[in-house]
Amino acid sequence: MNLRELSELLGLSQTTVSRALNGYPEVNEATRRKVQDAAALHNYRPNTRAQGLATGRAKAIGHVIPYSTQHEMVNVIFADFIAGAGETYAEHGYDLVMSMVSDENETQAYRDLTQKGSVDGVIVHGPSRNDQRIELLSELGLPFVVHGRSTDVAIEYACVDVNNKRAIERATKLLLDLGHTRIALVNGLERMDFALRRKEGYLSALKSAGIEADPELMRSSEMTEPFGHGSARDMLRLGAPPTAFICSSIVIAMGVRRAVEESDLKLGEDVSVICFDDAISYFPNGDGEPIFTATRSSVREAGRRCAEILLAKIEDPTTPPHQELWEAELVLGRSTGPAPRP
Amino acid sequence: MNLRELSELLGLSQTTVSRALNGYPEVNEATRRKVQDAAALHNYRPNTRAQGLATGRAKAIGHVIPYSTQHEMVNVIFADFIAGAGETYAEHGYDLVMSMVSDENETQAYRDLTQKGSVDGVIVHGPSRNDQRIELLSELGLPFVVHGRSTDVAIEYACVDVNNKRAIERATKLLLDLGHTRIALVNGLERMDFALRRKEGYLSALKSAGIEADPELMRSSEMTEPFGHGSARDMLRLGAPPTAFICSSIVIAMGVRRAVEESDLKLGEDVSVICFDDAISYFPNGDGEPIFTATRSSVREAGRRCAEILLAKIEDPTTPPHQELWEAELVLGRSTGPAPRP
DNA sequence: CCGCACATTCAAAGCGCTTTGGGTAACTGA
DNA sequence: TCAGTTACCCAAAGCGCTTTGAATGTGCGG
């Protein structure tokens, strides 16, 4: 059933039917009612492509996901973000289109997306320092919101980010206050902006305490469980092992915990762990009392918020770039305790 | 730059330009070259919506994701599946569109998708027993592939599934052979077809060994870490605790391990664990020797395969529904050992 | 030199929708 | 009664592409 058929059925023009359904005022309420009923009855839904072609809007938001053996973009965190954003899209009648592209084609992918007109805007994931995509997108004039931030970018852009530096600074401070001096940082890939900022926070807290950072206690990589495990295992074998770990993700923390337990050490006693908890739905940080002491900020909520900001920007392109910086809460769990006596 | 502009620029008709770019034979090779060069130079990309409207194909595959507080569809496993499917889509020039819908609207969502013509086909996720979506989709004539299977569905449909029953049957058998008799099953939601089949495998193996299933040793829920943890903790407190666990997911297994360690028991000695390992990229089952003994089947590979089958079906609608049943491999890790002497 | 086949190219219709720019009829006030 | 509104509805253009059907030019055998 398309518009023409429906209008013929009703003995009305396409114009009137279209207007009736889209809530325009210049149509009699009785007529509108009739049209709506008929539309519902025949399960009429306007063809998106035709509608898009006519209006110039795609009613869809793009998420460009580079795939490579280097870095897994489609991960646990991403999944939760998508879930949050997706709900918001749904509420506003937008679709989510994911474009997987091999890394080297990412730039082209944004160009294509704009040219092909298949989306009204995009979300930028996993910004690195001085991320080129931001400049590209503003140049292309495609509305976008960055999940995270990018240091050293001159342009004003919309984003939602957690105060990563502050969060990890506080976490480190807490461990220092508990008497720990050998504190390890098991971080995400340091070309990611969030990882850089977290490292800054870590370093800054150590510095304030007059402690020199030990390169042996800092690792960064893809945030998987085995990475956490391997890092902790190696570090715990050092001559002067750390008594505390800061992990950039709960997934890493789970790996660290495994290594701790394998070494017959007790979490929260012999070794303290604080992680950054993105409140991932499949890895809630315990059901009652949190397992890990953590800096917490819901990535799902971030997804929702990014979507809202982007949609607002699309509805009214004159809105200035909206930046939002969230403070993570520091919640106490069972994984931290005073530094063990030497 | 659109087709008209490009053709005017070249002094050719839109017809010729379109044909040149789409590889039709009735255009002079020299002309084609010129057109292609100009297109590349001006970064011309046909507008998807217009193209879709003209051809009747959307060049996009839909994934309908119900969101509810009941069940998290967008999870770790889903993310990896999407990654696999997405790569295949990309290779074939297809986009992936995700529609989030509240549960109760799922049926309508498929209807809408068909009507709106925004996708050429869909993937059905997480089929339950006698899943209504299958009938609906064949009725609607929208090509689809099911990831998993649905017991009690009369219609022939395309799917890619793992032999869940057989896999868990073998896993249970292994534990029985190792001398375990109190074997727990920590399963996914039993309205999911895969969970049902796994339970069948579990029960069938127990039965063959003449062991009666104990309801206290069977749990099923959303497959989160805390669920695994809680289940194992409770069961280990029983008068006759299990000496082995079968977990429907590596995520559950991680929770079980936590509970085991909290009880000061040793994994692979006091308690054995076998899990179903979907080879999720963020939770590889160890880097060298697997952590968990596991029945393994890559969900990402399944994503790829589902996509291929679906695209083939779309290219040639006459292809009969292709069903594919994979056997999971049973790989030995460090989490299993002989049953402890009582 | 003619007629025919073939190779190229083009104009125009159509995909299903929105929206512009009228129309027509009914209603208003003088 | 009549001009001026107002309310309602419509025909047609246009979004950017593909594709049908026709036109043009070219080369060939006769």
XYZ file of C-alpha atoms (C1' of nucleotides) in Angstrom:
744
model
C 0.000 0.000 0.000
C 1.506 3.289 -1.035
C 0.297 6.852 -0.926
C -1.261 6.806 -4.355
C -3.211 3.655 -3.665
C -4.353 4.936 -0.330
C -5.485 8.230 -1.783
C -7.355 6.523 -4.619
C -9.015 4.303 -2.103
C -10.180 7.321 -0.179
C -11.088 9.327 -3.225
C -8.726 12.062 -2.113
C -5.627 13.564 -3.590
C -2.178 12.441 -2.486
C -1.611 15.940 -1.218
C -4.479 15.784 1.190
C -3.642 12.338 2.412
C -0.030 13.268 2.948
C -1.020 16.391 4.800
C -3.587 14.628 6.877
C -1.017 12.108 8.027
C 1.690 14.633 8.671
C -0.498 16.825 10.813
C -0.765 19.851 8.591
C -3.540 22.254 9.579
C -5.136 22.794 6.194
C -7.161 19.636 6.291
C -10.584 19.054 7.747
C -10.546 17.142 10.999
C -13.169 14.730 9.770
C -11.130 14.053 6.661
C -8.018 13.631 8.706
C -9.738 11.112 10.885
C -10.889 9.144 7.888
C -7.417 9.176 6.412
C -5.779 8.113 9.626
C -8.207 5.279 10.076
C -7.671 4.017 6.567
C -3.922 4.300 6.974
C -4.021 2.324 10.189
C -6.346 -0.243 8.713
C -4.135 -0.892 5.744
C -0.985 -0.614 7.775
C 0.273 2.154 5.569
C 3.791 3.392 6.262
C 5.376 5.954 3.999
C 8.324 4.624 2.078
C 11.390 5.930 3.846
C 13.437 6.370 0.734
C 10.791 8.330 -1.081
C 10.125 10.401 1.966
C 13.795 10.995 2.436
C 14.248 11.922 -1.168
C 11.453 14.413 -0.996
C 12.408 15.955 2.300
C 16.154 15.650 2.053
C 16.339 14.017 5.454
C 17.324 10.442 6.036
C 15.875 9.981 9.513
C 18.922 7.965 10.357
C 22.104 8.424 12.328
C 25.370 6.900 11.239
C 27.950 5.130 13.326
C 31.129 4.464 11.432
C 33.031 1.541 12.815
C 36.507 0.903 11.566
C 37.370 -2.740 11.653
C 40.876 -3.972 11.719
C 42.960 -6.515 13.436
C 44.485 -3.614 15.325
C 41.602 -2.496 17.354
C 38.197 -3.844 18.126
C 35.718 -1.064 17.925
C 32.671 -3.209 18.333
C 33.170 -4.138 21.930
C 31.330 -4.423 25.161
C 31.418 -0.727 25.814
C 30.351 0.101 22.331
C 27.431 -2.286 22.612
C 26.093 -0.532 25.661
C 26.578 2.862 24.133
C 24.658 1.791 21.077
C 21.880 0.453 23.225
C 21.497 3.817 24.900
C 21.697 5.821 21.722
C 19.414 3.404 19.923
C 16.632 3.876 22.406
C 16.741 7.598 21.928
C 16.770 7.244 18.170
C 13.772 4.958 18.360
C 11.838 7.446 20.434
C 12.400 10.067 17.780
C 11.713 7.803 14.849
C 15.306 7.622 13.737
C 17.177 4.565 12.587
C 20.726 3.717 13.392
C 22.959 2.784 10.529
C 26.280 1.201 11.169
C 28.921 1.330 8.503
C 31.804 -0.997 8.972
C 34.876 0.181 7.135
C 38.451 -0.951 7.073
C 40.571 1.615 8.925
C 42.270 3.149 6.003
C 38.928 3.997 4.439
C 37.426 5.743 7.403
C 37.829 9.227 6.006
C 36.271 8.177 2.762
C 33.452 6.574 4.679
C 32.394 9.904 6.148
C 32.651 11.549 2.776
C 30.502 8.836 1.269
C 27.960 9.007 4.017
C 27.542 12.710 3.406
C 27.416 12.371 -0.345
C 25.066 9.432 -0.347
C 22.855 11.285 2.045
C 22.056 8.140 3.934
C 22.320 9.755 7.344
C 21.486 13.080 8.941
C 24.360 12.991 11.358
C 26.968 10.784 12.948
C 28.432 9.871 16.278
C 32.199 9.835 16.476
C 33.508 6.964 18.543
C 36.791 6.542 20.292
C 38.434 9.861 19.505
C 42.186 9.946 19.579
C 44.315 12.971 20.347
C 43.902 15.564 17.606
C 41.372 13.404 15.845
C 41.192 14.193 12.152
C 37.580 13.160 11.854
C 36.386 16.204 13.723
C 37.853 18.616 11.248
C 36.661 16.506 8.357
C 33.116 16.403 9.600
C 32.784 20.080 10.256
C 34.197 20.675 6.813
C 31.626 18.331 5.334
C 28.913 20.050 7.293
C 27.580 16.778 8.606
C 26.210 17.189 12.130
C 28.069 15.085 14.672
C 28.625 14.510 18.340
C 31.808 13.055 19.738
C 31.640 10.437 22.438
C 34.667 11.561 24.349
C 36.905 14.464 23.485
C 39.935 15.111 21.422
C 42.833 17.094 22.801
C 44.456 19.608 20.476
C 41.520 20.095 18.165
C 41.024 23.738 17.304
C 37.420 23.533 16.153
C 34.439 23.838 18.460
C 32.518 20.600 18.472
C 29.752 18.902 20.387
C 30.704 16.140 22.761
C 29.839 14.179 25.840
C 32.746 13.080 27.928
C 33.637 11.932 31.391
C 36.244 13.850 33.291
C 38.679 11.020 32.895
C 41.627 12.836 34.300
C 39.832 13.923 37.407
C 38.312 10.489 37.946
C 41.603 8.646 37.829
C 43.304 11.379 39.787
C 40.820 10.841 42.585
C 41.180 7.078 42.366
C 44.949 7.343 42.602
C 44.639 9.781 45.457
C 42.437 7.344 47.323
C 45.022 4.605 46.965
C 47.757 6.958 48.076
C 45.693 7.930 51.080
C 45.349 4.255 51.886
C 49.096 4.119 52.073
C 49.859 2.554 48.707
C 52.959 3.819 46.973
C 53.487 1.173 44.318
C 50.427 1.764 42.192
C 50.088 0.267 38.729
C 48.086 1.643 35.838
C 46.635 -0.839 33.398
C 45.318 1.430 30.730
C 43.607 1.287 27.357
C 45.414 2.062 24.130
C 47.148 5.352 24.597
C 46.293 6.687 21.211
C 42.790 6.959 22.592
C 42.100 10.303 24.121
C 40.420 8.889 27.198
C 43.455 6.736 27.952
C 45.763 9.692 27.668
C 43.679 11.710 30.053
C 43.492 8.907 32.524
C 47.214 8.563 32.450
C 47.521 12.281 33.085
C 45.320 11.962 36.118
C 47.359 9.076 37.404
C 50.644 10.887 36.881
C 49.381 14.089 38.358
C 48.214 12.397 41.548
C 51.501 10.578 41.942
C 53.383 13.784 41.390
C 51.368 15.630 44.008
C 52.328 12.886 46.411
C 55.948 13.223 45.441
C 56.109 9.768 43.958
C 57.925 9.143 40.735
C 56.069 7.093 38.198
C 57.606 3.731 37.422
C 57.381 2.725 33.747
C 57.269 -0.894 34.819
C 53.951 -0.225 36.475
C 52.284 1.259 33.450
C 50.799 -0.724 30.620
C 48.424 0.105 27.885
C 46.691 -2.006 25.292
C 43.351 -3.239 24.048
C 41.163 -3.608 27.131
C 40.641 -7.336 27.300
C 40.561 -9.718 30.217
C 43.779 -11.491 29.248
C 45.537 -8.159 28.966
C 44.584 -7.366 32.542
C 45.612 -10.800 33.631
C 48.944 -10.778 31.857
C 49.840 -7.318 33.043
C 49.056 -8.038 36.664
C 50.768 -11.397 36.582
C 53.964 -9.864 35.239
C 53.916 -6.934 37.608
C 53.275 -9.069 40.646
C 56.451 -10.949 39.814
C 58.557 -7.810 39.933
C 61.121 -7.344 42.670
C 58.991 -4.553 44.054
C 55.488 -5.510 42.998
C 52.612 -3.051 43.087
C 50.197 -3.226 45.970
C 47.473 -1.540 43.992
C 46.137 -1.426 40.450
C 44.155 1.108 38.577
C 42.373 -0.445 35.625
C 40.823 1.452 32.771
C 37.974 -0.984 32.461
C 36.099 -3.517 34.486
C 37.108 -6.105 31.957
C 40.764 -5.441 32.654
C 40.007 -5.525 36.357
C 38.561 -8.981 36.033
C 41.802 -10.127 34.477
C 43.780 -8.460 37.202
C 41.692 -10.165 39.812
C 42.380 -13.506 38.222
C 46.114 -12.887 38.385
C 45.859 -11.717 41.983
C 44.020 -14.815 42.996
C 46.399 -17.037 41.101
C 49.188 -15.539 43.145
C 47.315 -16.515 46.286
C 46.895 -12.909 47.235
C 43.729 -11.489 48.639
C 41.898 -8.754 46.798
C 41.229 -5.756 49.014
C 43.851 -6.874 51.463
C 47.126 -7.784 49.817
C 46.279 -6.019 46.630
C 43.869 -3.168 46.000
C 42.147 -2.573 42.691
C 40.195 0.377 41.422
C 38.672 0.281 37.996
C 36.836 2.573 35.704
C 33.333 1.163 35.610
C 31.297 2.007 32.560
C 28.273 0.376 34.126
C 28.097 -2.144 31.331
C 24.879 -4.091 31.556
C 26.496 -7.476 31.211
C 29.173 -6.704 33.744
C 27.490 -4.911 36.545
C 29.966 -4.243 39.247
C 28.359 -6.711 41.614
C 24.689 -6.809 42.490
C 24.753 -5.428 45.989
C 27.954 -3.997 47.311
C 30.248 -3.288 44.394
C 32.950 -5.859 43.774
C 35.429 -3.255 42.713
C 35.969 0.165 44.092
C 35.380 2.144 40.946
C 35.007 5.444 39.213
C 31.623 5.024 37.670
C 29.924 6.598 34.724
C 27.303 4.907 32.608
C 28.281 4.568 28.999
C 24.714 3.744 28.153
C 23.611 7.041 29.583
C 26.313 8.689 27.520
C 24.871 7.032 24.440
C 21.475 8.414 25.259
C 22.809 11.878 25.821
C 24.929 11.943 22.677
C 21.907 10.916 20.683
C 19.778 13.642 22.220
C 22.338 16.303 21.511
C 22.792 15.120 17.964
C 19.082 14.995 17.267
C 18.631 18.462 18.690
C 21.397 19.693 16.454
C 19.732 18.114 13.449
C 16.314 19.513 14.248
C 17.802 22.945 14.672
C 21.172 23.282 12.965
C 21.745 26.692 14.473
C 22.256 25.299 17.967
C 25.850 25.911 18.962
C 28.057 22.888 19.691
C 27.117 21.580 23.072
C 29.893 20.228 25.256
C 29.150 18.158 28.285
C 31.643 16.953 30.839
C 30.506 14.466 33.410
C 32.147 13.767 36.692
C 32.434 10.099 37.479
C 31.374 9.043 40.941
C 33.886 7.200 43.022
C 32.102 4.292 44.650
C 33.680 2.158 47.283
C 33.667 -1.581 46.860
C 35.450 -4.527 48.335
C 38.580 -4.338 46.280
C 40.411 -1.654 48.193
C 42.010 -1.540 51.578
C 45.002 -0.109 53.339
C 48.387 -0.913 51.886
C 49.809 -4.056 53.458
C 52.651 -3.510 55.924
C 55.926 -4.357 54.262
C 27.569 16.803 -6.869
C 24.683 14.779 -8.225
C 24.109 12.875 -11.402
C 22.615 15.758 -13.281
C 25.460 18.079 -12.429
C 28.014 15.475 -13.316
C 26.382 14.739 -16.642
C 26.111 18.429 -17.506
C 29.739 18.839 -16.636
C 30.623 16.053 -19.009
C 28.213 17.131 -21.697
C 26.557 13.737 -21.571
C 23.100 12.573 -20.694
C 22.293 11.245 -17.243
C 21.520 7.932 -18.863
C 24.980 7.512 -20.243
C 26.694 8.607 -17.075
C 24.592 6.298 -14.983
C 25.287 3.421 -17.310
C 28.959 4.158 -17.503
C 29.236 4.040 -13.740
C 27.148 0.959 -13.324
C 29.115 -1.023 -15.838
C 26.517 -1.429 -18.529
C 27.943 -2.610 -21.867
C 26.237 -0.149 -24.168
C 28.674 2.642 -23.517
C 31.915 3.399 -25.259
C 34.959 2.455 -23.254
C 36.566 5.835 -23.805
C 33.429 7.560 -22.575
C 33.236 5.276 -19.593
C 36.773 6.109 -18.662
C 36.075 9.813 -18.875
C 32.983 9.445 -16.757
C 34.711 7.375 -14.130
C 37.554 9.833 -13.901
C 35.229 12.754 -13.494
C 33.214 10.888 -10.891
C 36.317 10.053 -8.917
C 37.624 13.577 -9.232
C 34.454 15.109 -7.907
C 33.934 12.407 -5.369
C 30.563 11.594 -6.809
C 28.486 9.004 -4.965
C 24.972 8.248 -6.044
C 22.373 9.254 -3.504
C 21.325 6.071 -1.779
C 17.734 7.058 -1.349
C 17.258 8.019 -4.954
C 19.020 4.909 -6.080
C 16.963 2.826 -3.746
C 13.769 4.438 -4.891
C 14.599 3.779 -8.502
C 15.799 0.238 -8.057
C 13.533 -0.839 -5.255
C 16.474 -2.107 -3.240
C 17.687 -0.548 -0.047
C 21.187 -1.987 0.060
C 20.768 -2.382 3.762
C 20.118 -5.189 6.189
C 17.980 -4.731 9.253
C 18.611 -5.927 12.762
C 15.635 -5.453 15.014
C 16.599 -5.186 18.640
C 13.891 -5.269 21.239
C 14.828 -3.300 24.273
C 13.274 -3.881 27.610
C 14.225 -4.191 31.173
C 13.553 -7.904 30.778
C 16.292 -8.867 28.476
C 19.358 -7.181 27.155
C 19.639 -7.910 23.504
C 22.548 -5.649 22.859
C 25.137 -7.623 24.699
C 28.645 -8.852 24.341
C 27.653 -11.708 22.122
C 25.502 -9.550 19.968
C 28.324 -7.073 19.530
C 30.627 -9.712 18.153
C 27.960 -11.093 15.879
C 27.337 -7.653 14.489
C 31.017 -7.140 13.918
C 31.169 -10.288 11.821
C 28.023 -9.553 9.876
C 29.009 -5.937 9.426
C 32.245 -6.826 7.732
C 30.434 -8.957 5.226
C 27.875 -6.261 4.581
C 30.646 -3.759 4.011
C 32.326 -6.013 1.492
C 29.122 -6.176 -0.483
C 28.294 -2.508 -0.192
C 25.440 -3.025 2.211
C 24.680 -0.991 5.288
C 23.478 -2.325 8.570
C 20.475 -0.662 10.091
C 19.553 -1.312 13.661
C 16.044 -0.639 14.820
C 15.548 -0.534 18.524
C 11.971 -1.255 19.490
C 10.259 -1.837 22.765
C 9.360 -5.539 23.002
C 5.682 -5.246 22.506
C 6.233 -3.491 19.196
C 8.556 -6.011 17.686
C 6.003 -7.504 15.332
C 5.017 -4.099 14.142
C 8.655 -3.249 13.643
C 9.055 -5.978 11.057
C 5.887 -4.906 9.333
C 7.125 -1.335 9.249
C 10.519 -2.303 7.984
C 8.929 -4.136 5.084
C 6.461 -1.389 4.322
C 8.944 1.406 4.603
C 11.277 -0.522 2.367
C 14.275 0.551 4.337
C 15.939 -2.843 4.263
C 16.294 -5.735 1.867
C 16.362 -8.361 4.549
C 16.780 -8.967 8.235
C 18.626 -11.141 10.683
C 16.556 -12.660 13.430
C 18.344 -12.670 16.748
C 17.807 -14.806 19.791
C 15.002 -17.050 18.567
C 12.791 -18.573 21.196
C 10.931 -21.842 20.900
C 8.249 -21.561 18.222
C 9.309 -18.046 17.439
C 6.495 -16.043 15.895
C 8.808 -13.807 13.944
C 9.694 -16.570 11.534
C 6.161 -17.057 10.378
C 5.602 -13.333 10.236
C 8.635 -12.728 8.085
C 7.898 -15.423 5.571
C 4.391 -14.066 5.363
C 5.735 -10.597 4.736
C 8.098 -11.968 2.140
C 11.056 -10.209 3.680
C 14.215 -12.299 3.274
C 15.719 -13.315 6.583
C 18.224 -15.574 8.250
C 17.889 -16.763 11.807
C 20.886 -16.792 14.069
C 20.036 -19.921 15.947
C 16.992 -22.071 15.408
C 13.472 -22.288 16.626
C 12.004 -25.580 17.703
C 8.428 -26.279 16.636
C 8.340 -23.976 13.675
C 6.659 -25.576 10.700
C 8.051 -23.322 7.997
C 11.349 -23.896 6.218
C 13.706 -21.082 7.013
C 17.350 -20.197 6.649
C 19.520 -20.335 9.722
C 22.959 -20.775 11.137
C 23.141 -22.533 14.436
C 25.503 -24.418 16.652
C 24.589 -27.903 17.707
C 23.927 -26.752 21.221
C 22.496 -29.975 22.452
C 25.366 -32.054 21.196
C 27.936 -29.605 22.535
C 26.597 -29.577 26.063
C 25.949 -33.278 25.931
C 29.616 -33.829 25.204
C 30.653 -31.389 27.888
C 28.491 -33.134 30.446
C 29.772 -36.486 29.311
C 33.330 -35.308 29.830
C 32.568 -34.268 33.373
C 30.847 -37.564 34.030
C 33.853 -39.408 32.656
C 36.013 -37.434 35.046
C 33.951 -38.867 37.835
C 31.699 -35.907 38.589
C 28.165 -36.754 39.526
C 26.959 -33.475 41.020
C 27.042 -31.306 37.927
C 25.354 -27.923 37.840
C 23.960 -26.157 34.800
C 24.035 -22.378 34.820
C 22.068 -21.588 31.738
C 20.756 -18.615 29.785
C 17.088 -17.671 29.785
C 15.143 -20.785 28.958
C 12.747 -19.074 26.654
C 15.708 -18.849 24.322
C 15.933 -21.776 21.996
C 19.650 -22.242 22.488
C 19.205 -22.499 26.240
C 16.514 -25.095 25.850
C 18.682 -27.201 23.612
C 21.605 -26.951 25.944
C 19.477 -28.091 28.789
C 18.330 -31.021 26.697
C 21.933 -31.991 26.077
C 22.700 -31.736 29.747
C 19.707 -33.807 30.769
C 20.293 -36.385 28.098
C 23.896 -36.953 29.179
C 22.891 -37.260 32.803
C 20.184 -39.697 31.884
C 22.551 -41.867 29.881
C 24.706 -42.062 32.963
C 21.728 -42.975 35.062
C 21.895 -39.811 37.097
C 18.788 -37.973 38.033
C 18.835 -34.244 37.425
C 18.648 -32.139 40.552
C 16.536 -28.970 40.180
C 18.739 -27.299 42.767
C 21.639 -27.579 40.370
C 19.923 -25.899 37.467
C 19.547 -22.193 37.021
C 18.700 -20.012 34.121
C 18.704 -16.278 33.664
C 20.285 -13.412 31.805
C 23.892 -14.382 31.239
C 25.728 -11.875 33.372
C 28.739 -12.236 35.595
C 26.807 -11.663 38.829
C 24.319 -14.303 37.804
C 27.118 -16.813 37.471
C 28.567 -15.684 40.745
C 25.324 -15.789 42.664
C 24.319 -19.157 41.298
C 27.622 -20.793 42.104
C 27.814 -19.205 45.534
C 24.390 -20.501 46.444
C 25.002 -23.958 45.051
C 28.337 -24.336 46.749
C 26.571 -23.770 50.048
C 24.230 -26.674 49.487
C 24.463 -29.774 51.649
C 25.664 -31.692 48.625
C 27.335 -29.037 46.526
C 28.180 -29.604 42.884
C 31.738 -30.485 41.980
C 31.316 -29.244 38.457
C 29.566 -26.477 36.581
C 28.452 -26.132 33.023
C 28.002 -22.506 32.070
C 26.176 -21.264 29.040
C 28.573 -18.400 28.551
C 32.090 -17.394 29.373
C 30.660 -14.417 31.186
C 28.747 -16.697 33.519
C 31.839 -18.804 33.947
C 33.774 -15.785 35.120
C 31.173 -15.254 37.810
C 31.312 -18.885 38.778
C 35.064 -18.714 39.054
C 34.778 -15.761 41.361
C 32.433 -17.671 43.646
C 34.679 -20.713 43.564
C 37.673 -18.670 44.576
C 35.760 -16.880 47.271
C 34.977 -20.272 48.751
C 38.700 -20.988 48.836
C 38.265 -23.795 46.374
C 40.609 -24.430 43.530
C 39.336 -24.284 39.974
C 40.168 -27.440 38.035
C 40.791 -29.350 41.235
C 38.024 -28.905 43.768
C 35.592 -27.632 41.209
C 35.509 -28.139 37.473
C 33.962 -25.705 35.047
C 33.106 -26.030 31.395
C 31.611 -23.132 29.541
C 30.212 -22.407 26.166
C 32.777 -20.122 24.598
C 31.486 -17.884 21.844
C 35.011 -16.710 21.152
C 34.073 -13.163 22.011
C 36.873 -10.848 21.070
C 36.975 -9.047 24.393
C 36.875 -12.234 26.390
C 39.197 -14.581 24.663
C 39.387 -17.758 26.641
C 42.968 -17.085 27.709
C 45.809 -16.248 25.389
C 47.714 -19.498 25.378
C 46.200 -22.511 27.040
C 42.504 -21.886 27.496
C 41.431 -20.829 30.948
C 38.230 -22.729 30.739
C 37.596 -26.059 29.192
C 34.959 -25.053 26.699
C 32.706 -25.898 23.822
C 33.773 -23.334 21.323
C 32.106 -21.765 18.340
C 32.793 -18.289 17.098
C 29.774 -16.056 17.144
C 31.588 -13.600 14.953
C 32.025 -16.285 12.327
C 28.330 -16.996 12.657
C 27.625 -13.348 11.990
C 29.683 -13.483 8.869
C 27.982 -16.617 7.644
C 24.468 -15.383 8.367
C 25.236 -12.255 6.406
C 26.557 -14.223 3.466
C 23.534 -16.448 3.359
C 21.180 -13.520 3.604
C 22.916 -11.554 0.878
C 22.903 -14.586 -1.389
C 19.196 -14.950 -0.781
C 18.645 -11.310 -1.636
C 20.713 -11.439 -4.802
C 18.832 -14.508 -5.903
C 15.491 -14.881 -4.155
C 14.952 -18.313 -5.654
C 17.654 -19.916 -3.519
C 16.010 -22.319 -1.110
C 16.362 -21.672 2.629
C 19.817 -22.698 3.657
C 20.239 -24.304 7.032
C 23.609 -24.689 8.606
C 24.401 -26.551 11.787
C 27.840 -26.220 13.250
C 29.472 -28.555 15.675
C 31.235 -26.785 18.500
C 34.711 -27.996 19.286
C 35.414 -29.131 22.792
C 38.718 -27.663 23.846
C 40.470 -28.613 27.026
C 41.572 -25.892 29.376
C 42.682 -25.639 32.953
C 39.284 -25.578 34.551
C 38.545 -29.283 34.536
C 39.950 -32.175 36.433
C 38.876 -35.423 38.055
C 36.144 -35.212 40.606
C 37.566 -34.752 44.086
C 37.423 -37.807 46.363
C 34.620 -37.390 48.800
C 24.804 4.495 -53.398
C 21.429 1.964 -50.529
C 19.751 -0.701 -46.783
C 20.829 -2.984 -42.699
C 23.051 -4.159 -38.421
C 25.469 -2.503 -34.770
C 27.355 0.702 -31.496
C 26.374 4.831 -28.898
C 23.805 8.100 -27.034
C 19.683 10.465 -25.435
C 14.886 12.102 -23.831
C 11.519 10.961 -20.870
C 8.960 8.132 -17.709
C 8.724 6.483 -13.237
C 10.083 5.085 -8.259
C 6.776 7.255 -3.760
C 6.823 10.967 -1.351
C 6.455 16.353 -0.013
C 5.290 20.887 -1.136
C 4.220 24.894 -4.002
C 0.839 27.450 -6.034
C -3.376 27.574 -7.292
C -8.453 26.562 -7.291
C -13.396 26.248 -5.464
C -16.958 26.678 -2.324
C -18.716 28.421 1.788
C -18.850 32.110 4.877
C -18.270 36.880 6.391
C -19.533 41.797 6.816
C -21.220 45.929 4.546
C -26.086 41.401 -3.280
C -21.190 41.306 -3.621
C -16.234 41.594 -2.672
C -13.103 39.631 0.566
C -11.826 35.968 3.595
C -11.293 31.578 5.074
C -11.320 26.555 4.876
C -10.423 22.852 2.279
C -8.664 20.327 -1.433
C -6.102 19.407 -5.746
C -2.737 19.170 -9.855
C 1.757 19.216 -10.770
C 6.589 19.916 -9.954
C 10.527 18.086 -7.986
C 13.820 15.153 -4.960
C 18.141 12.030 -7.705
C 18.377 8.040 -9.583
C 17.465 3.833 -13.142
C 15.611 2.124 -17.229
C 12.710 1.878 -21.374
C 12.277 2.994 -25.971
C 13.838 5.713 -29.563
C 17.245 8.299 -32.224
C 21.568 9.020 -34.194
C 25.814 7.882 -36.348
C 28.955 4.375 -38.374
C 30.525 0.624 -41.049
C 29.469 -3.106 -43.962
C 27.944 -6.047 -47.870
C 25.607 -5.835 -52.048
